Short mmCIF file of C-alpha atoms in Angstrom, two decimals:
data_model
loop_
_atom_site.label_atom_id
_atom_site.label_comp_id
_atom_site.label_asym_id
_atom_site.label_seq_id
_atom_site.Cartn_x
_atom_site.Cartn_y
_atom_site.Cartn_z
CA MET N 1335 30.21 160.52 254.73
CA SER N 1336 33.60 159.89 256.29
CA LEU N 1337 34.18 157.40 259.06
CA LYS N 1338 35.55 158.67 262.36
CA ARG N 1339 39.33 158.57 262.32
CA THR N 1340 40.75 155.81 264.47
CA GLU N 1341 44.40 155.41 265.30
CA LEU N 1342 45.55 151.99 264.16
CA THR N 1343 48.67 150.44 265.51
CA GLN N 1344 50.60 147.40 264.46
CA ASN N 1345 53.68 147.65 266.60
CA PRO N 1346 56.73 145.77 265.32
CA LEU N 1347 58.04 143.26 267.81
CA GLN N 1348 60.98 144.39 269.92
CA LYS N 1349 63.31 141.86 268.34
CA ILE N 1350 66.40 142.89 270.22
CA TRP N 1351 66.27 142.73 273.99
CA VAL N 1352 69.44 142.91 275.98
CA PRO N 1353 68.75 142.64 279.73
CA TRP N 1354 71.38 145.14 280.86
CA MET N 1355 69.98 147.83 278.56
CA SER N 1356 66.97 148.40 280.78
CA SER N 1357 68.48 147.79 284.19
CA LYS N 1358 71.74 148.81 285.78
CA LEU N 1359 73.65 145.78 286.96
CA SER N 1360 75.64 146.46 290.11
CA ARG N 1361 79.18 145.19 289.71
CA ARG N 1362 82.57 145.61 291.28
CA ARG N 1363 85.09 147.87 289.57
CA GLY N 1364 86.82 145.95 286.79
CA SER N 1365 84.32 143.08 286.66
CA SER N 1366 82.51 142.35 283.41
CA VAL N 1367 78.83 142.45 282.53
CA PRO N 1368 77.38 138.94 282.04
CA GLN N 1369 77.45 137.98 278.36
CA PHE N 1370 74.05 136.85 277.11
CA THR N 1371 73.22 134.89 273.97
CA ASN N 1372 71.84 138.04 272.36
CA SER N 1373 74.54 140.41 273.63
CA PRO N 1374 75.66 143.00 271.08
CA THR N 1375 78.58 142.04 268.84
CA MET N 1376 81.64 144.06 267.91
CA ILE N 1377 83.13 143.13 264.55
CA VAL N 1378 86.77 144.22 264.71
CA MET N 1379 88.68 144.60 261.46
CA VAL N 1380 92.40 143.74 261.41
CA GLY N 1381 94.97 144.29 258.66
CA LEU N 1382 97.38 146.60 256.91
CA PRO N 1383 96.05 149.55 254.87
CA ALA N 1384 94.71 148.82 251.35
CA ARG N 1385 93.59 145.30 252.29
CA GLY N 1386 89.87 145.90 251.68
CA LYS N 1387 88.86 146.33 255.33
CA THR N 1388 86.52 149.26 254.67
CA TYR N 1389 85.08 147.47 251.62
CA ILE N 1390 84.29 144.44 253.81
CA SER N 1391 82.97 146.67 256.63
CA LYS N 1392 80.53 148.54 254.40
CA LYS N 1393 79.37 145.46 252.50
CA LEU N 1394 78.85 143.41 255.66
CA THR N 1395 76.97 146.29 257.31
CA ARG N 1396 74.70 146.60 254.28
CA TYR N 1397 73.91 142.87 254.40
CA LEU N 1398 73.24 142.75 258.16
CA ASN N 1399 70.94 145.80 258.04
CA TRP N 1400 69.09 144.26 255.08
CA ILE N 1401 68.35 141.03 256.99
CA GLY N 1402 67.12 143.08 259.97
CA VAL N 1403 70.17 143.22 262.27
CA PRO N 1404 70.81 146.89 263.20
CA THR N 1405 74.47 147.48 262.30
CA LYS N 1406 76.73 150.52 262.01
CA VAL N 1407 80.33 151.10 260.89
CA PHE N 1408 82.70 153.09 263.09
CA ASN N 1409 85.60 154.13 260.84
CA VAL N 1410 88.48 155.26 263.04
CA GLY N 1411 90.20 156.87 260.05
CA GLN N 1412 87.31 159.33 259.84
CA TYR N 1413 87.72 160.17 263.55
CA ARG N 1414 91.40 160.87 262.81
CA ARG N 1415 90.49 163.12 259.87
CA ASP N 1416 88.01 165.01 262.06
CA ALA N 1417 90.68 165.48 264.75
CA CYS N 1418 93.41 166.52 262.28
CA ARG N 1419 91.88 168.68 259.60
CA THR N 1420 94.99 168.63 257.43
CA TYR N 1421 97.05 165.62 256.41
CA LYS N 1422 100.73 166.28 255.61
CA ASN N 1423 102.32 162.93 254.84
CA TYR N 1424 103.01 159.36 255.93
CA GLU N 1425 105.16 160.48 258.89
CA PHE N 1426 101.98 160.90 260.93
CA PHE N 1427 101.78 157.09 260.97
CA ARG N 1428 105.35 156.41 262.09
CA PRO N 1429 105.27 154.32 265.28
CA ASP N 1430 107.87 156.65 266.87
CA ASN N 1431 105.71 159.76 266.27
CA GLU N 1432 104.56 160.11 269.88
CA GLU N 1433 102.27 163.10 269.38
CA ALA N 1434 100.46 161.40 266.48
CA MET N 1435 100.22 158.15 268.46
CA LYS N 1436 98.38 160.00 271.23
CA ILE N 1437 95.93 161.45 268.69
CA ARG N 1438 95.36 158.03 267.08
CA LYS N 1439 94.74 156.38 270.47
CA ALA N 1440 92.31 159.16 271.47
CA CYS N 1441 90.42 158.66 268.19
CA ALA N 1442 90.13 154.91 268.82
CA LEU N 1443 88.80 155.53 272.36
CA ALA N 1444 86.31 158.11 271.04
CA ALA N 1445 85.05 155.56 268.51
CA LEU N 1446 84.69 152.92 271.27
CA LYS N 1447 82.69 155.40 273.35
CA ASP N 1448 80.37 155.93 270.38
CA VAL N 1449 80.01 152.16 269.98
CA ALA N 1450 78.72 151.97 273.59
CA THR N 1451 76.26 154.81 272.89
CA TYR N 1452 75.06 153.04 269.74
CA PHE N 1453 74.37 149.82 271.66
CA THR N 1454 72.75 151.39 274.73
CA GLN N 1455 70.81 154.32 273.24
CA GLU N 1456 70.19 153.47 269.59
CA GLN N 1457 69.26 149.77 269.90
CA GLY N 1458 72.22 148.73 267.79
CA GLN N 1459 73.06 145.05 267.69
CA VAL N 1460 76.33 144.93 265.70
CA ALA N 1461 79.10 147.55 265.52
CA VAL N 1462 81.84 147.22 262.90
CA PHE N 1463 85.07 148.74 264.26
CA ASP N 1464 86.86 149.63 261.04
CA ALA N 1465 90.55 150.33 261.70
CA THR N 1466 93.90 148.61 261.19
CA ASN N 1467 94.02 147.23 264.78
CA THR N 1468 97.40 145.76 263.82
CA THR N 1469 98.98 145.63 267.28
CA ARG N 1470 98.27 143.22 270.10
CA ASP N 1471 98.00 146.18 272.52
CA ARG N 1472 95.25 147.84 270.49
CA ARG N 1473 93.30 144.59 270.25
CA GLU N 1474 93.65 144.10 274.03
CA VAL N 1475 92.15 147.57 274.62
CA ILE N 1476 89.16 146.58 272.46
CA LEU N 1477 88.76 143.18 274.16
CA SER N 1478 88.86 144.79 277.63
CA PHE N 1479 86.28 147.37 276.60
CA ALA N 1480 84.02 144.61 275.24
CA LYS N 1481 84.42 142.47 278.37
CA GLU N 1482 83.57 145.38 280.68
CA ASN N 1483 80.37 146.01 278.75
CA GLY N 1484 79.29 142.44 278.00
CA TYR N 1485 79.82 142.60 274.23
CA LYS N 1486 80.93 139.73 272.04
CA VAL N 1487 83.92 140.27 269.76
CA PHE N 1488 84.56 138.77 266.32
CA PHE N 1489 87.72 139.68 264.41
CA ILE N 1490 87.96 139.83 260.62
CA GLU N 1491 91.58 139.89 259.46
CA SER N 1492 92.25 140.64 255.80
CA ILE N 1493 95.68 139.41 254.68
CA CYS N 1494 96.95 140.20 251.20
CA ASP N 1495 100.41 139.83 249.75
CA ASP N 1496 99.44 140.11 246.08
CA PRO N 1497 101.01 143.37 244.77
CA GLU N 1498 98.46 143.65 241.93
CA ILE N 1499 95.47 143.50 244.29
CA ILE N 1500 97.05 146.04 246.64
CA ALA N 1501 97.91 148.40 243.76
CA GLU N 1502 94.36 148.15 242.37
CA ASN N 1503 92.88 148.87 245.81
CA ILE N 1504 95.08 151.96 246.21
CA LYS N 1505 94.06 153.15 242.74
CA GLN N 1506 90.30 152.48 243.20
CA VAL N 1507 89.86 153.76 246.76
CA LYS N 1508 92.81 155.47 248.39
CA LEU N 1509 93.54 158.07 245.70
CA SER N 1510 90.04 159.46 246.19
CA SER N 1511 90.51 159.64 249.98
CA PRO N 1512 90.17 163.08 251.64
CA ASP N 1513 93.85 162.69 252.62
CA TYR N 1514 94.89 163.10 248.97
CA ILE N 1515 92.59 165.82 247.64
CA ASP N 1516 94.43 168.00 245.09
CA CYS N 1517 97.46 165.73 245.32
CA ASP N 1518 99.43 164.39 242.35
CA LYS N 1519 98.48 160.72 241.81
CA GLU N 1520 102.03 159.41 241.71
CA GLU N 1521 102.95 161.34 244.85
CA ALA N 1522 99.82 160.05 246.60
CA VAL N 1523 100.64 156.42 245.72
CA ALA N 1524 104.25 156.87 246.92
CA ASP N 1525 103.07 158.41 250.20
CA PHE N 1526 100.49 155.70 250.79
CA LEU N 1527 103.02 152.91 250.18
CA LYS N 1528 105.25 154.53 252.82
CA ARG N 1529 102.24 154.67 255.15
CA ILE N 1530 101.82 150.90 254.71
CA GLU N 1531 105.51 150.41 255.59
CA CYS N 1532 104.95 152.35 258.83
CA TYR N 1533 102.22 149.91 259.84
CA LYS N 1534 104.32 146.87 258.89
CA VAL N 1535 106.88 147.78 261.58
CA THR N 1536 104.42 146.99 264.40
CA TYR N 1537 101.92 144.67 262.65
CA VAL N 1538 101.26 141.48 264.62
CA PRO N 1539 98.73 139.25 262.83
CA LEU N 1540 96.27 137.14 264.80
CA ASP N 1541 98.17 134.08 265.94
CA ASP N 1542 96.57 130.66 265.53
CA ASP N 1543 98.10 129.49 268.83
CA LYS N 1544 98.28 132.59 271.03
CA ASP N 1545 94.83 133.83 269.90
CA SER N 1546 93.12 130.43 269.72
CA HIS N 1547 90.64 131.55 272.40
CA LEU N 1548 89.38 134.40 270.18
CA SER N 1549 86.64 134.27 267.54
CA TYR N 1550 87.86 135.28 264.09
CA ILE N 1551 88.02 134.71 260.37
CA LYS N 1552 91.16 135.29 258.31
CA ILE N 1553 90.59 136.15 254.66
CA PHE N 1554 93.62 135.57 252.41
CA ASN N 1555 94.02 137.48 249.13
CA VAL N 1556 90.37 138.60 248.86
CA GLY N 1557 88.92 135.12 249.27
CA SER N 1558 91.39 132.63 247.81
CA ARG N 1559 91.53 130.98 251.25
CA TYR N 1560 89.82 131.34 254.64
CA LEU N 1561 90.62 130.33 258.21
CA VAL N 1562 87.78 130.37 260.74
CA ASN N 1563 88.22 130.03 264.51
CA ARG N 1564 85.71 129.64 267.38
CA VAL N 1565 82.46 130.93 265.87
CA GLN N 1566 80.30 131.78 268.90
CA ASP N 1567 76.74 132.17 267.70
CA HIS N 1568 74.18 132.45 264.91
CA ILE N 1569 75.12 136.01 263.93
CA GLN N 1570 78.80 135.15 263.65
CA SER N 1571 78.06 132.04 261.59
CA ARG N 1572 75.95 134.15 259.19
CA ILE N 1573 78.78 136.68 258.93
CA VAL N 1574 81.26 133.91 258.08
CA TYR N 1575 78.90 132.40 255.52
CA TYR N 1576 78.39 135.78 253.89
CA LEU N 1577 82.09 136.65 253.79
CA MET N 1578 82.86 133.30 252.19
CA ASN N 1579 80.41 134.02 249.36
CA ILE N 1580 81.36 137.53 248.27
CA HIS N 1581 83.97 138.29 245.59
CA VAL N 1582 85.45 141.33 243.85
CA THR N 1583 85.39 140.12 240.24
CA PRO N 1584 83.92 142.86 238.00
CA ARG N 1585 80.39 141.93 236.91
CA THR N 1586 76.94 143.33 236.13
CA ILE N 1587 73.56 142.39 237.57
CA TYR N 1588 70.44 143.17 235.54
CA LEU N 1589 67.09 143.42 237.33
CA CYS N 1590 63.73 143.73 235.61
CA ARG N 1591 60.12 142.85 236.19
CA HIS N 1592 58.14 140.56 233.93
CA GLY N 1593 56.33 142.08 230.97
CA GLU N 1594 52.96 143.70 231.63
CA SER N 1595 50.41 141.00 232.60
CA ASP N 1596 46.67 140.66 232.02
CA LEU N 1597 46.05 141.28 235.75
CA ASN N 1598 48.28 144.40 235.63
CA LEU N 1599 45.90 145.81 232.99
CA LEU N 1600 42.96 145.22 235.34
CA GLY N 1601 44.75 146.79 238.31
CA ARG N 1602 44.66 143.51 240.25
CA ILE N 1603 47.53 142.44 242.49
CA GLY N 1604 49.18 139.04 242.61
CA GLY N 1605 47.71 136.07 240.77
CA ASP N 1606 49.44 134.04 238.08
CA SER N 1607 48.23 135.48 234.79
CA GLY N 1608 50.10 135.50 231.50
CA LEU N 1609 51.47 138.46 229.57
CA SER N 1610 49.37 141.09 227.86
CA GLN N 1611 50.08 141.99 224.24
CA ARG N 1612 52.43 144.79 225.35
CA GLY N 1613 54.04 142.40 227.85
CA SER N 1614 54.89 140.03 224.99
CA GLN N 1615 56.36 142.96 223.05
CA PHE N 1616 58.56 143.74 226.06
CA ALA N 1617 59.77 140.11 226.17
CA SER N 1618 60.95 140.46 222.55
CA ALA N 1619 62.52 143.88 223.23
CA LEU N 1620 64.31 142.48 226.31
CA GLY N 1621 65.77 139.68 224.18
CA LYS N 1622 67.14 142.22 221.68
CA TYR N 1623 68.52 144.44 224.44
CA ILE N 1624 70.32 141.59 226.22
CA LYS N 1625 71.76 140.36 222.91
CA SER N 1626 73.04 143.89 222.16
CA GLN N 1627 74.92 143.95 225.48
CA SER N 1628 77.12 140.94 224.51
CA ILE N 1629 77.30 139.76 228.13
CA PRO N 1630 79.73 136.87 228.68
CA ASP N 1631 78.39 133.79 230.50
CA LEU N 1632 75.08 135.46 231.38
CA LYS N 1633 72.81 133.51 233.71
CA VAL N 1634 69.04 134.18 233.61
CA TRP N 1635 66.80 133.60 236.64
CA THR N 1636 62.98 133.75 236.82
CA SER N 1637 60.31 132.95 239.40
CA HIS N 1638 57.92 129.98 239.04
CA MET N 1639 55.16 132.30 237.80
CA LYS N 1640 53.88 132.38 234.21
CA ARG N 1641 54.58 136.04 233.56
CA THR N 1642 58.32 135.83 234.36
CA ILE N 1643 58.73 132.55 232.48
CA GLN N 1644 56.95 133.93 229.39
CA THR N 1645 59.20 137.02 229.58
CA ALA N 1646 62.35 134.87 229.77
CA GLU N 1647 61.18 132.76 226.82
CA GLY N 1648 61.64 135.85 224.64
CA LEU N 1649 65.38 135.77 225.36
CA GLY N 1650 65.95 132.52 223.52
CA VAL N 1651 68.52 131.35 226.11
CA PRO N 1652 68.39 128.80 228.97
CA TYR N 1653 66.99 130.14 232.24
CA GLU N 1654 66.69 128.89 235.80
CA GLN N 1655 63.46 129.06 237.82
CA TRP N 1656 63.56 130.03 241.51
CA LYS N 1657 60.52 129.61 243.72
CA ALA N 1658 62.14 132.10 246.10
CA LEU N 1659 61.66 134.77 243.40
CA ASN N 1660 57.85 134.41 243.37
CA GLU N 1661 55.93 137.62 244.05
CA ILE N 1662 54.90 138.54 247.60
CA ASP N 1663 51.90 136.45 248.66
CA ALA N 1664 48.95 138.81 249.17
CA GLY N 1665 46.90 136.09 250.94
CA VAL N 1666 43.19 136.89 251.00
CA CYS N 1667 43.87 139.97 248.86
CA GLU N 1668 45.28 138.04 245.87
CA GLU N 1669 43.77 139.20 242.54
CA LEU N 1670 41.90 142.11 244.16
CA THR N 1671 42.24 145.78 243.19
CA TYR N 1672 43.36 148.28 245.85
CA GLU N 1673 39.83 149.76 245.75
CA GLU N 1674 38.36 146.33 246.53
CA ILE N 1675 40.83 145.78 249.36
CA GLN N 1676 39.89 149.14 250.88
CA ALA N 1677 36.18 148.34 250.58
CA ASN N 1678 36.36 144.73 251.83
CA TYR N 1679 39.24 144.98 254.31
CA PRO N 1680 39.40 148.63 255.41
CA GLU N 1681 41.38 147.89 258.58
CA GLU N 1682 43.96 145.81 256.70
CA PHE N 1683 44.24 148.52 254.05
CA ALA N 1684 44.97 151.16 256.69
CA LEU N 1685 47.36 148.94 258.66
CA ARG N 1686 49.44 148.28 255.55
CA ASP N 1687 49.76 152.00 254.89
CA GLN N 1688 51.00 152.56 258.45
CA ASP N 1689 53.89 150.11 258.23
CA LYS N 1690 54.15 148.65 254.75
CA TYR N 1691 57.44 146.85 255.42
CA ARG N 1692 56.24 144.82 258.41
CA TYR N 1693 52.55 144.50 257.52
CA ARG N 1694 51.61 140.90 256.66
CA TYR N 1695 48.59 140.20 254.45
CA PRO N 1696 46.09 137.82 256.15
CA LYS N 1697 47.23 134.31 255.10
CA GLY N 1698 50.01 135.98 253.12
CA GLU N 1699 53.41 137.63 253.53
CA SER N 1700 55.04 140.91 254.48
CA TYR N 1701 58.04 142.61 252.86
CA GLU N 1702 59.97 141.54 255.96
CA ASP N 1703 59.05 137.90 255.23
CA LEU N 1704 60.07 138.40 251.62
CA VAL N 1705 63.56 139.62 252.57
CA GLN N 1706 64.11 136.42 254.57
CA ARG N 1707 62.86 134.33 251.64
CA LEU N 1708 65.22 136.15 249.27
CA GLU N 1709 68.39 135.78 251.36
CA PRO N 1710 69.51 132.62 249.46
CA VAL N 1711 69.02 134.54 246.19
CA ILE N 1712 71.28 137.36 247.44
CA MET N 1713 73.91 134.84 248.56
CA GLU N 1714 73.89 133.22 245.12
CA LEU N 1715 73.96 136.62 243.38
CA GLU N 1716 77.08 137.44 245.42
CA ARG N 1717 78.71 134.19 244.26
CA GLN N 1718 77.84 134.67 240.60
CA GLU N 1719 79.15 137.07 237.99
CA ASN N 1720 76.75 138.33 235.26
CA VAL N 1721 73.08 137.60 236.03
CA LEU N 1722 69.69 138.80 234.70
CA VAL N 1723 66.89 138.42 237.25
CA VAL N 1724 63.37 138.56 235.77
CA CYS N 1725 61.12 138.99 238.79
CA HIS N 1726 58.22 140.96 240.33
CA GLN N 1727 57.68 144.42 241.84
CA ALA N 1728 57.98 143.55 245.56
CA VAL N 1729 60.82 141.09 244.91
CA MET N 1730 62.73 143.63 242.81
CA ARG N 1731 62.33 146.23 245.55
CA CYS N 1732 63.89 143.87 248.10
CA LEU N 1733 66.83 143.01 245.84
CA LEU N 1734 67.35 146.65 244.91
CA ALA N 1735 67.27 147.72 248.58
CA TYR N 1736 70.12 145.31 249.29
CA PHE N 1737 72.35 146.60 246.49
CA LEU N 1738 71.54 150.28 247.09
CA ASP N 1739 71.62 150.09 250.91
CA LYS N 1740 68.04 151.30 251.40
CA SER N 1741 66.29 151.18 254.78
CA ALA N 1742 63.25 149.08 255.66
CA GLU N 1743 61.15 152.25 255.53
CA GLU N 1744 62.33 153.15 252.01
CA LEU N 1745 62.24 149.62 250.57
CA PRO N 1746 58.46 149.20 249.93
CA TYR N 1747 58.31 152.49 248.01
CA LEU N 1748 61.26 152.00 245.63
CA LYS N 1749 60.21 152.62 242.04
CA CYS N 1750 60.50 149.53 239.84
CA PRO N 1751 58.44 150.31 236.71
CA LEU N 1752 57.40 147.72 234.16
CA HIS N 1753 59.38 147.37 230.93
CA THR N 1754 62.50 148.93 232.46
CA VAL N 1755 65.82 147.19 233.07
CA LEU N 1756 68.04 148.29 235.96
CA LYS N 1757 71.71 147.66 235.26
CA LEU N 1758 73.70 147.38 238.51
CA THR N 1759 77.49 147.57 238.45
CA PRO N 1760 79.25 147.14 241.81
CA VAL N 1761 81.88 149.83 242.42
CA ALA N 1762 84.34 150.44 245.30
CA TYR N 1763 81.94 151.11 248.17
CA GLY N 1764 78.54 150.85 246.50
CA CYS N 1765 76.67 150.21 243.28
CA LYS N 1766 76.25 152.22 240.08
CA VAL N 1767 72.70 152.09 238.68
CA GLU N 1768 71.61 152.66 235.10
CA SER N 1769 67.88 152.63 234.24
CA VAL N 1770 67.01 151.49 230.69
CA PHE N 1771 63.40 151.90 229.48
CA LEU N 1772 62.79 149.62 226.48
CA ASN N 1773 60.19 151.90 224.82
CA ILE N 1774 57.17 149.64 225.32
CA GLU N 1775 54.41 151.45 227.23
CA ALA N 1776 52.86 149.75 230.28
CA VAL N 1777 50.50 150.50 233.15
CA ASN N 1778 51.92 152.20 236.24
CA THR N 1779 51.64 149.86 239.25
CA HIS N 1780 53.54 152.11 241.71
CA ARG N 1781 51.77 153.47 244.80
CA ASP N 1782 53.45 156.38 246.54
CA ARG N 1783 53.80 156.54 250.30
CA PRO N 1784 50.46 157.89 251.61
CA ALA N 1785 50.41 161.32 253.20
CA VAL N 1786 47.74 160.10 255.65
CA SER N 1787 46.87 156.66 256.94
CA GLY N 1788 43.82 155.50 258.87
CA TRP N 1789 40.10 154.92 258.36
CA ASP N 1790 39.63 158.21 256.53
CA ARG N 1791 41.95 157.34 253.66
CA VAL N 1792 40.13 157.89 250.39
CA THR N 1793 40.40 155.55 247.45
CA GLU N 1794 41.75 158.30 245.18
CA SER N 1795 44.93 158.57 247.24
CA SER N 1796 45.67 154.86 246.77
#
């Protein structure tokens, strides 16, 4: 006998409320919208080509979206490529090329228009304006636009005079640009270097005296030195903190869950049980695998829970315990099976299926809570080089979502099987993932996204 279907709702809070979004403020021509504490923020990149601006833009956007701040990149170079289907050579970027200058200005204005649409119609909170923005005139256009609309502005200027870093950036990123498809590599490098020279003619860096009223961070030679000026609010301070922690040194991050536990065998969630026999076999296999990789200066992190500590013991190396890496707290549902949760807490069971990311277990946590708890771990991972993190299913999903730029809706359903190591290698604008199964069988603890949610969910579909 099936229960009558009831629509359950657990509406996420409207976290971002900007007063002028819902009401039209009457104002005189040329006057600005009042700037509120939670006004949207424009992050404006500044710097010559091949200085890592797009790398910073994409990485920062990934971080802000992960912590729950809706953010989008507006790459003006892409607007230019859409406007000019074919790229001939560097002469397009000459400051005396009037026709090209008109096109470039039109592209910048089109991108600004889309920024306004993103803030007003798509509930965006941060827009990253990714362009060179090397002239004072261009920056004034952006500042005027922001003032008219009540947006805050924070500049990120990337300054680099190290020829090796610039050459590596051109090699890693620019040669694969749509501008140089089917182009000889040496010719492409030569053309791009001439493009940089075109920008140098009119480049005016942010001035510590003339621009002292602006909010900005200057990053010198990919993080060897920083200069921060007039940070306005919480979001900007988090941006600065993040940018001062990231680096571009090649490294590898290994993520895996603990070995199979006794409670895994029983289909029970949470708890603090030890490893099963197969879990202990995985700990030994993990030790052999890590040894075979010959990883220099590897750091090993675990949670405070028995199953991760017992897994790390099999490595025979020092490890560090993080309470922040503990599994999601299932509250009143700890050590229950999904069938028991559905029988004892049918409403909670259905609510979780409706919005798994934001659903919080009674007296426990949600995935959203877990992301906030894991932010210090991400910051430290960004600072470190080679790290192995031995953690738990929900924790691994959150970490993986950060590195792979997955949305809040995708995050709770990422597959993180037992006895499998994920090898993450950061590359130009993302992360390369290699999945390594260590040939020790284990139970499957993954639950797919339900096709239906509500009171009529049957246990079999869990």
